[in-house]
CSV table of C-alpha atoms and ligand atoms in Angstrom, one decimal:
chain,number,residue,atom,x,y,z
P,1,MET,CA,-10.4,-37.7,9.3
P,2,ASN,CA,-10.9,-34.0,8.4
P,3,ASN,CA,-7.5,-32.3,8.7
P,4,GLU,CA,-8.7,-28.9,7.6
P,5,LYS,CA,-7.6,-26.0,9.9
P,6,THR,CA,-10.7,-24.3,11.5
P,7,PHE,CA,-10.5,-20.7,12.7
P,8,SER,CA,-13.1,-19.3,15.1
P,9,ILE,CA,-14.3,-15.9,14.2
P,10,ALA,CA,-16.3,-13.6,16.5
P,11,VAL,CA,-18.8,-11.8,14.3
P,12,MET,CA,-20.2,-8.5,15.6
P,13,PRO,CA,-22.7,-7.1,13.1
P,14,GLY,CA,-23.5,-4.2,15.5
P,15,ASP,CA,-25.9,-1.4,14.5
P,16,GLY,CA,-27.4,0.3,11.5
P,17,ILE,CA,-26.0,-0.8,8.2
P,18,GLY,CA,-23.5,-3.0,10.1
P,19,THR,CA,-26.1,-5.7,10.3
P,20,GLU,CA,-27.1,-5.2,6.6
P,21,ILE,CA,-23.6,-5.6,5.2
P,22,MET,CA,-22.4,-8.4,7.6
P,23,THR,CA,-24.8,-11.1,6.2
P,24,PRO,CA,-23.6,-10.9,2.6
P,25,CYS,CA,-20.0,-10.5,3.9
P,26,LEU,CA,-20.3,-13.9,5.5
P,27,GLU,CA,-21.7,-15.3,2.3
P,28,VAL,CA,-18.9,-14.0,0.1
P,29,MET,CA,-16.3,-15.1,2.5
P,30,ALA,CA,-17.8,-18.6,2.7
P,31,ALA,CA,-17.8,-18.7,-1.1
P,32,ALA,CA,-14.1,-17.8,-1.3
P,33,ILE,CA,-13.1,-20.3,1.3
P,34,GLU,CA,-15.2,-23.1,-0.4
P,35,CYS,CA,-13.5,-22.4,-3.8
P,36,ILE,CA,-10.0,-22.7,-2.3
P,37,GLY,CA,-10.8,-25.5,0.2
P,38,GLY,CA,-8.5,-26.8,3.0
P,39,VAL,CA,-9.6,-24.4,5.6
P,40,GLN,CA,-12.8,-23.7,7.6
P,41,MET,CA,-14.3,-20.7,9.4
P,42,ASP,CA,-16.5,-21.1,12.5
P,43,PHE,CA,-18.5,-17.8,12.5
P,44,LYS,CA,-19.9,-17.1,16.0
P,45,THR,CA,-22.3,-14.1,15.9
P,46,ILE,CA,-22.3,-12.0,19.2
P,47,GLU,CA,-24.3,-9.1,20.4
P,48,ALA,CA,-22.6,-5.7,21.1
P,49,GLY,CA,-23.3,-2.0,20.3
P,50,ALA,CA,-26.1,0.5,20.7
P,51,LYS,CA,-29.0,-1.9,20.1
P,52,CYS,CA,-27.5,-4.3,22.6
P,53,TYR,CA,-27.2,-1.5,25.1
P,54,THR,CA,-30.9,-0.6,24.7
P,55,LYS,CA,-31.9,-4.2,25.2
P,56,ASN,CA,-29.5,-5.3,27.9
P,57,GLY,CA,-28.3,-2.1,29.5
P,58,ASP,CA,-24.8,-3.2,28.5
P,59,ALA,CA,-23.1,-2.4,25.2
P,60,PHE,CA,-20.7,-5.3,25.4
P,61,PRO,CA,-22.0,-8.1,27.6
P,62,GLN,CA,-19.4,-10.4,29.3
P,63,GLU,CA,-20.6,-13.5,27.3
P,64,SER,CA,-19.9,-11.5,24.0
P,65,LYS,CA,-16.5,-10.4,25.4
P,66,ASP,CA,-15.6,-14.0,26.2
P,67,VAL,CA,-16.2,-15.1,22.6
P,68,ALA,CA,-14.4,-12.1,21.2
P,69,LEU,CA,-11.3,-12.6,23.4
P,70,THR,CA,-10.9,-16.3,22.6
P,71,ALA,CA,-11.6,-16.1,18.9
P,72,ASP,CA,-8.8,-16.2,16.3
P,73,ALA,CA,-10.1,-12.9,14.8
P,74,ILE,CA,-13.0,-10.4,15.2
P,75,LEU,CA,-15.1,-9.3,12.3
P,76,LEU,CA,-17.2,-6.1,13.0
P,77,GLY,CA,-19.9,-4.3,11.0
P,78,ALA,CA,-20.4,-0.9,12.6
P,79,MET,CA,-21.5,0.3,16.0
P,80,GLY,CA,-23.3,3.2,17.5
P,81,LEU,CA,-26.5,5.1,16.9
P,82,PRO,CA,-26.9,8.9,17.5
P,83,THR,CA,-30.1,8.3,19.3
P,84,VAL,CA,-28.7,5.9,21.8
P,85,ARG,CA,-26.3,7.4,24.4
P,86,TYR,CA,-24.8,6.8,27.8
P,87,PRO,CA,-26.2,9.0,30.6
P,88,ASN,CA,-23.2,11.4,30.2
P,89,GLY,CA,-24.3,12.1,26.6
P,90,THR,CA,-21.5,10.2,24.8
P,91,GLU,CA,-22.2,7.6,22.0
P,92,ILE,CA,-22.0,3.9,22.5
P,93,ALA,CA,-18.7,2.8,21.0
P,94,PRO,CA,-17.4,-0.6,22.2
P,95,GLN,CA,-15.3,-0.8,19.1
P,96,LEU,CA,-13.1,2.1,20.5
P,97,ASP,CA,-12.9,0.3,23.8
P,98,LEU,CA,-11.8,-2.9,22.0
P,99,ARG,CA,-8.8,-1.0,20.5
P,100,PHE,CA,-7.6,0.1,23.9
P,101,ASP,CA,-8.5,-3.2,25.8
P,102,LEU,CA,-6.8,-5.4,23.2
P,103,GLY,CA,-3.9,-3.1,22.4
P,104,LEU,CA,-4.8,-2.8,18.7
P,105,TYR,CA,-2.2,-0.1,18.0
P,106,ALA,CA,-2.0,-0.5,14.2
P,107,GLY,CA,-5.1,0.8,12.4
P,108,VAL,CA,-4.4,-0.5,8.8
P,109,ARG,CA,-6.4,1.4,6.1
P,110,PRO,CA,-5.6,0.3,2.5
P,111,PHE,CA,-6.8,2.6,-0.3
P,112,ARG,CA,-6.8,0.9,-3.6
P,113,ALA,CA,-8.6,2.1,-6.8
P,114,VAL,CA,-11.1,-0.6,-7.9
P,115,PRO,CA,-11.5,-0.9,-11.7
P,116,GLY,CA,-14.9,0.7,-12.8
P,117,ILE,CA,-15.2,2.9,-9.7
P,118,PRO,CA,-14.6,6.6,-10.6
P,119,SER,CA,-12.3,8.7,-8.5
P,120,PRO,CA,-13.1,12.4,-7.9
P,121,LEU,CA,-9.6,13.1,-9.3
P,122,SER,CA,-9.6,14.0,-13.0
P,123,ASP,CA,-6.0,12.7,-13.4
P,124,PRO,CA,-6.2,9.4,-15.3
P,125,ARG,CA,-3.4,8.0,-13.1
P,126,ALA,CA,-6.0,7.9,-10.2
P,127,LYS,CA,-6.9,4.4,-11.5
P,128,ASP,CA,-3.5,3.2,-10.0
P,129,ILE,CA,-4.0,4.6,-6.5
P,130,ASP,CA,-2.7,1.9,-4.1
P,131,PHE,CA,-1.4,3.0,-0.7
P,132,VAL,CA,-1.9,2.0,3.0
P,133,LEU,CA,-2.4,4.4,5.9
P,134,ILE,CA,-1.4,3.1,9.3
P,135,ARG,CA,-3.3,5.0,12.0
P,136,GLU,CA,-2.0,4.5,15.5
P,137,SER,CA,-5.1,3.6,17.3
P,138,THR,CA,-4.5,3.4,21.1
P,139,GLU,CA,-3.0,6.8,22.0
P,140,GLY,CA,-2.3,10.1,20.4
P,141,LEU,CA,-5.2,12.6,21.0
P,142,PHE,CA,-7.6,9.7,21.5
P,143,ALA,CA,-5.7,8.8,24.7
P,144,SER,CA,-7.8,11.6,26.1
P,145,HIS,CA,-11.1,9.9,25.2
P,146,GLY,CA,-13.4,10.3,28.2
P,147,LYS,CA,-10.7,12.2,30.2
P,148,GLY,CA,-11.1,15.7,28.7
P,149,THR,CA,-12.0,18.6,31.1
P,150,VAL,CA,-14.0,21.8,30.8
P,151,GLU,CA,-13.2,24.3,33.6
P,152,ASN,CA,-15.9,26.8,34.6
P,153,ASP,CA,-17.4,26.8,31.1
P,154,GLU,CA,-14.3,28.7,30.0
P,155,VAL,CA,-11.4,26.4,29.1
P,156,ALA,CA,-11.5,22.9,27.6
P,157,THR,CA,-8.4,20.6,27.7
P,158,GLU,CA,-7.6,17.3,26.0
P,159,THR,CA,-4.1,15.7,26.2
P,160,LEU,CA,-2.2,14.0,23.4
P,161,VAL,CA,0.0,11.1,24.4
P,162,ILE,CA,2.9,9.5,22.4
P,163,THR,CA,4.8,6.6,24.0
P,164,ARG,CA,8.1,5.1,22.9
P,165,ASP,CA,6.8,1.5,23.4
P,166,VAL,CA,3.8,1.9,21.2
P,167,SER,CA,5.6,4.0,18.6
P,168,GLU,CA,8.4,1.5,18.2
P,169,ARG,CA,5.9,-1.3,17.6
P,170,LEU,CA,3.9,0.9,15.3
P,171,PHE,CA,6.9,1.8,13.1
P,172,ASP,CA,8.2,-1.7,13.0
P,173,PHE,CA,4.7,-2.9,11.9
P,174,SER,CA,4.8,-0.2,9.1
P,175,PHE,CA,8.3,-1.3,7.9
P,176,ASP,CA,7.2,-4.9,7.9
P,177,LEU,CA,4.1,-4.1,5.8
P,178,ALA,CA,6.2,-2.0,3.4
P,179,ARG,CA,8.6,-5.0,3.0
P,180,GLN,CA,5.7,-7.3,2.3
P,181,ARG,CA,4.3,-4.9,-0.3
P,182,LYS,CA,7.7,-4.4,-1.8
P,183,SER,CA,8.0,-8.2,-2.4
P,184,LYS,CA,4.8,-7.8,-4.5
P,185,GLY,CA,6.0,-4.9,-6.6
P,186,SER,CA,5.3,-1.8,-4.5
P,187,MET,CA,7.9,0.9,-4.1
P,188,GLY,CA,9.0,0.0,-0.5
P,189,LYS,CA,8.6,3.3,1.3
P,190,VAL,CA,7.3,4.4,4.7
P,191,SER,CA,6.2,8.1,5.1
P,192,CYS,CA,6.0,9.4,8.7
P,193,ILE,CA,3.3,12.0,8.9
P,194,ASP,CA,3.4,14.4,11.9
P,195,LYS,CA,3.6,18.1,13.0
P,196,ALA,CA,7.1,17.9,14.3
P,197,ASN,CA,7.8,21.5,13.5
P,198,VAL,CA,5.3,22.7,16.1
P,199,PHE,CA,4.7,20.1,18.8
P,200,MET,CA,7.2,18.3,21.1
P,201,ALA,CA,5.1,15.1,21.1
P,202,PHE,CA,5.4,14.9,17.3
P,203,ALA,CA,9.2,15.7,17.3
P,204,PHE,CA,9.5,12.7,19.7
P,205,PHE,CA,7.3,10.6,17.3
P,206,ARG,CA,9.6,11.5,14.4
P,207,LYS,CA,12.8,10.9,16.5
P,208,ILE,CA,11.6,7.3,17.2
P,209,PHE,CA,10.7,6.9,13.5
P,210,ASP,CA,14.3,7.9,12.6
P,211,GLU,CA,15.7,5.4,15.1
P,212,ARG,CA,13.6,2.6,13.7
P,213,ALA,CA,14.4,3.6,10.1
P,214,THR,CA,18.1,2.9,10.8
P,215,LEU,CA,17.1,-0.7,11.6
P,216,ASN,CA,15.2,-1.0,8.3
P,217,THR,CA,17.5,0.4,5.7
P,218,ASP,CA,16.1,-1.8,2.9
P,219,ILE,CA,12.9,0.4,3.0
P,220,ASP,CA,13.0,4.1,1.8
P,221,THR,CA,11.7,6.7,4.3
P,222,GLU,CA,10.3,10.2,4.2
P,223,ARG,CA,9.0,12.6,6.8
P,224,ALA,CA,6.2,15.0,6.0
P,225,TYR,CA,3.9,17.4,7.9
P,226,ILE,CA,0.2,16.6,8.1
P,227,ASP,CA,-1.0,19.7,6.3
P,228,ALA,CA,1.3,19.2,3.3
P,229,THR,CA,0.3,15.6,3.3
P,230,ALA,CA,-3.4,16.4,2.9
P,231,LEU,CA,-2.5,18.5,-0.1
P,232,ASN,CA,-0.2,15.8,-1.6
P,233,MET,CA,-2.7,13.0,-1.1
P,234,VAL,CA,-4.9,14.8,-3.6
P,235,ARG,CA,-2.1,16.1,-5.8
P,236,ASN,CA,0.2,13.1,-6.0
P,237,PRO,CA,-1.5,10.1,-4.4
P,238,LEU,CA,0.8,7.8,-6.3
P,239,ASP,CA,3.8,9.0,-4.3
P,240,PHE,CA,2.6,7.1,-1.2
P,241,ASP,CA,3.2,3.5,-0.3
P,242,VAL,CA,2.9,3.0,3.5
P,243,MET,CA,2.0,6.1,5.6
P,244,VAL,CA,2.2,6.1,9.4
P,245,THR,CA,0.6,8.7,11.6
P,246,GLU,CA,-0.9,9.6,15.0
P,247,ASN,CA,-4.5,8.6,15.9
P,248,MET,CA,-6.4,11.8,15.2
P,249,PHE,CA,-4.4,12.7,12.1
P,250,GLY,CA,-5.1,9.1,10.9
P,251,ASP,CA,-8.8,9.5,11.6
P,252,ILE,CA,-9.0,12.5,9.3
P,253,LEU,CA,-6.6,11.3,6.5
P,254,SER,CA,-8.6,8.0,6.4
P,255,ASP,CA,-11.7,9.8,5.2
P,256,LEU,CA,-9.6,11.7,2.6
P,257,GLY,CA,-8.1,8.4,1.4
P,258,ALA,CA,-11.6,6.9,1.2
P,259,ALA,CA,-12.9,9.8,-1.0
P,260,LEU,CA,-10.0,9.2,-3.4
P,261,VAL,CA,-11.1,5.6,-4.1
P,262,GLY,CA,-14.9,6.0,-4.2
P,263,GLY,CA,-16.2,6.8,-0.7
P,264,MET,CA,-16.7,5.2,2.7
P,265,GLY,CA,-18.2,2.1,1.1
P,266,MET,CA,-14.9,1.3,-0.6
P,267,ALA,CA,-12.6,1.7,2.4
P,268,PRO,CA,-11.8,-1.4,4.5
P,269,SER,CA,-9.7,-1.5,7.7
P,270,ALA,CA,-8.1,-3.7,10.3
P,271,ASP,CA,-7.1,-2.8,13.9
P,272,ILE,CA,-4.1,-5.1,14.6
P,273,GLY,CA,-2.2,-5.7,17.9
P,274,ASP,CA,0.4,-8.2,18.8
P,275,LYS,CA,-2.2,-10.9,19.7
P,276,HIS,CA,-5.6,-9.8,18.5
P,277,ALA,CA,-7.1,-8.1,15.5
P,278,VAL,CA,-10.5,-6.6,14.6
P,279,PHE,CA,-11.5,-6.2,10.9
P,280,GLN,CA,-14.2,-3.7,10.0
P,281,PRO,CA,-15.0,-1.1,7.3
P,282,CYS,CA,-13.8,2.5,7.9
P,283,HIS,CA,-17.3,3.8,7.9
P,284,GLY,CA,-19.8,3.9,10.8
P,285,SER,CA,-23.4,2.7,11.1
P,286,ALA,CA,-24.7,5.3,8.6
P,287,PRO,CA,-28.1,5.7,10.3
P,288,ASP,CA,-29.1,8.1,7.5
P,289,ILE,CA,-29.4,5.2,5.0
P,290,MET,CA,-30.1,2.2,7.3
P,291,GLY,CA,-33.1,0.1,6.2
P,292,THR,CA,-33.0,1.6,2.7
P,293,GLY,CA,-30.9,-1.2,1.1
P,294,GLN,CA,-28.5,1.5,-0.2
P,295,ALA,CA,-25.5,0.5,1.9
P,296,ASN,CA,-22.4,-0.5,-0.1
P,297,PRO,CA,-21.1,-3.7,1.4
P,298,THR,CA,-17.8,-3.6,-0.5
P,299,ALA,CA,-15.6,-2.2,2.3
P,300,MET,CA,-17.0,-4.9,4.6
P,301,PHE,CA,-16.1,-7.6,2.0
P,302,MET,CA,-12.6,-6.1,1.6
P,303,SER,CA,-12.2,-6.1,5.4
P,304,GLY,CA,-13.2,-9.8,5.4
P,305,ALA,CA,-10.4,-10.4,2.8
P,306,MET,CA,-8.0,-8.5,5.0
P,307,MET,CA,-9.0,-10.9,7.9
P,308,LEU,CA,-8.4,-14.0,5.7
P,309,ASP,CA,-5.0,-12.6,4.6
P,310,TRP,CA,-3.9,-11.8,8.2
P,311,LEU,CA,-5.0,-15.3,9.5
P,312,GLY,CA,-3.1,-16.9,6.6
P,313,THR,CA,0.1,-15.0,7.3
P,314,LYS,CA,-0.1,-15.3,11.1
P,315,HIS,CA,-0.8,-19.0,11.1
P,316,ASN,CA,1.1,-19.9,8.0
P,317,VAL,CA,-2.1,-21.3,6.3
P,318,SER,CA,-1.7,-20.3,2.6
P,319,GLU,CA,-5.3,-21.3,1.8
P,320,CYS,CA,-6.4,-18.3,3.7
P,321,ASN,CA,-4.1,-15.9,1.8
P,322,ARG,CA,-5.4,-17.5,-1.5
P,323,ALA,CA,-9.0,-17.1,-0.4
P,324,ALA,CA,-8.3,-13.4,0.4
P,325,GLU,CA,-6.8,-12.9,-3.1
P,326,LEU,CA,-9.8,-14.6,-4.7
P,327,LEU,CA,-12.3,-12.5,-2.8
P,328,ASN,CA,-10.5,-9.3,-3.9
P,329,ALA,CA,-10.4,-10.5,-7.5
P,330,ALA,CA,-14.1,-11.3,-7.3
P,331,ILE,CA,-14.7,-7.7,-6.1
P,332,ASP,CA,-12.7,-6.3,-9.0
P,333,TYR,CA,-14.4,-8.6,-11.5
P,334,ALA,CA,-17.9,-7.5,-10.2
P,335,TYR,CA,-17.1,-3.8,-10.7
P,336,GLU,CA,-15.1,-4.0,-14.0
P,337,GLY,CA,-17.1,-2.6,-16.8
P,338,GLY,CA,-18.8,0.0,-14.6
P,339,GLU,CA,-22.3,-1.6,-14.6
P,340,LEU,CA,-22.3,-1.7,-10.8
P,341,MET,CA,-22.4,1.8,-9.3
P,342,PRO,CA,-23.0,2.3,-5.6
P,343,HIS,CA,-25.6,4.9,-4.4
P,344,GLU,CA,-22.8,6.8,-2.7
P,345,LEU,CA,-21.4,7.5,-6.2
P,346,GLY,CA,-24.7,8.5,-7.6
P,347,GLY,CA,-25.6,5.0,-8.9
P,348,GLN,CA,-28.4,2.7,-8.2
P,349,SER,CA,-26.6,-0.4,-6.9
P,350,GLY,CA,-27.4,-1.2,-3.3
P,351,THR,CA,-26.4,-4.0,-0.9
P,352,THR,CA,-28.1,-6.9,-2.7
P,353,PRO,CA,-27.0,-6.3,-6.3
P,354,ILE,CA,-23.4,-5.7,-5.3
P,355,ALA,CA,-23.4,-8.9,-3.2
P,356,GLU,CA,-25.0,-10.9,-6.0
P,357,ARG,CA,-22.4,-9.7,-8.5
P,358,VAL,CA,-19.5,-10.5,-6.3
P,359,LEU,CA,-20.9,-14.0,-5.6
P,360,ALA,CA,-21.5,-14.6,-9.3
P,361,ALA,CA,-17.9,-13.5,-10.0
P,362,PHE,CA,-16.4,-16.6,-8.2
P,363,ASP,CA,-17.9,-18.9,-10.9
P,364,LYS,CA,-16.7,-16.6,-13.7
P,365,ILE,CA,-13.1,-16.4,-12.3
P,366,GLU,CA,-13.0,-20.2,-11.7
P,367,ALA,CA,-14.2,-20.8,-15.3
P,368,ALA,CA,-11.6,-18.4,-16.8
R,1,LIG,P1,-18.6,7.1,12.7
R,1,LIG,O1,-18.4,8.4,13.5
R,1,LIG,O2,-19.3,6.0,13.5
R,1,LIG,O3,-17.4,6.7,11.9
R,1,LIG,P2,-19.9,8.9,10.9
R,1,LIG,O4,-21.0,9.6,11.5
R,1,LIG,O5,-18.6,9.5,10.7
R,1,LIG,O6,-19.7,7.5,11.7
R,1,LIG,P3,-20.7,7.2,8.7
R,1,LIG,O7,-21.6,6.3,9.4
R,1,LIG,O8,-19.4,6.5,8.3
R,1,LIG,O9,-20.4,8.5,9.5
R,1,LIG,O10,-21.3,7.8,7.4
R,1,LIG,C1,-20.8,9.0,6.8
R,1,LIG,C2,-21.6,9.2,5.5
R,1,LIG,O11,-21.2,8.2,4.6
R,1,LIG,C3,-23.1,9.0,5.7
R,1,LIG,O12,-23.8,9.9,4.8
R,1,LIG,C4,-23.4,7.6,5.2
R,1,LIG,O13,-24.6,7.4,4.7
R,1,LIG,C5,-22.3,7.4,4.2
R,1,LIG,N1,-21.9,6.0,4.2
R,1,LIG,C6,-21.1,5.4,5.2
R,1,LIG,N2,-20.9,4.1,4.9
R,1,LIG,C7,-21.6,3.9,3.7
R,1,LIG,C8,-21.7,2.7,2.9
R,1,LIG,N3,-21.2,1.5,3.3
R,1,LIG,N4,-22.5,2.8,1.8
R,1,LIG,C9,-23.0,3.9,1.5
R,1,LIG,N5,-22.9,5.1,2.2
R,1,LIG,C10,-22.2,5.0,3.3
């Protein structure tokens, strides 16, 4: 009898380069899992996104939702196309709806320098960048998504929402992550990023952070304003370990973090709630390069590794954690030496050569 644990994974390639990077992602994940053994993934591909809306008049059909909601995890490429819009003019973004519907409050965005990938920072210590931004993903300014008003073509209003319930869970998640990272050698620090000197909502956010900090005294804490943080992420990125912030601030700082480690194609992410989780690269469907073969699939691969690691920890299946480690090691191996250089960084390596190098790295790592 086969006693291997099987996880069901809802796979949503989506639109644009999402579909182009998902196929090799499933290949590299399958290779990592096969090398480690003892666990299986049942990948179920489902339709959702702008193309799906054009075809079916529904961006996230019920049958796709049913698969996504019952899966152990959701793996997503990218969704939305500027040319496909709802009648009110907004873009198709079922990935945003998923965050709200499934309560995925912790948007986890790790930024780690990969050997061989140049940073725009001239400081040689940039090769050691390794921090995680936690972007609250269900409220903040995005609570206003679809609810903003424009009165008489004169005044526009959007409302920012911070709740105690979500903030407490967000901060506890951040302290737990800092603790996990500390056990592997990181500094064990959480930085709360806000604008508490100007807005009541952020003073409240910081107050709740302070309360949770008193329950997590094994972890160092700091409080910083968003503007100073943008400066310090460029000036002293090694000072950060785990950063936690509001939705809109996190949206912006994520792109800054991605730039520090080589661009959108190197920035993975996970949207995690108490029950469900969605794993996807930080970038969008990049319609400007779709169909050219130039998309960098690395952020998608790293998001797959995050999914394996999350499944392993949640279900206590160490084979998944080891497969995640192996996949990250294969990515590093593929880039070491600097022969691979993504188009985004001025090189000539597109989706296929990057995927081939990562796949080939598994054999080399095993043989070593
Ligand atoms: P969204 O709002 O959906 O996040 P966006 O409009 O902000 O999307 P992206 O789709 O993320 O933008 O693309 C931003 C820029 O980065 C584009 O020029 C795009 O070509 C580039 N880009 C994004 N992802 C990749 C990738 N994986 N490989 C190469 N270039 C990428």
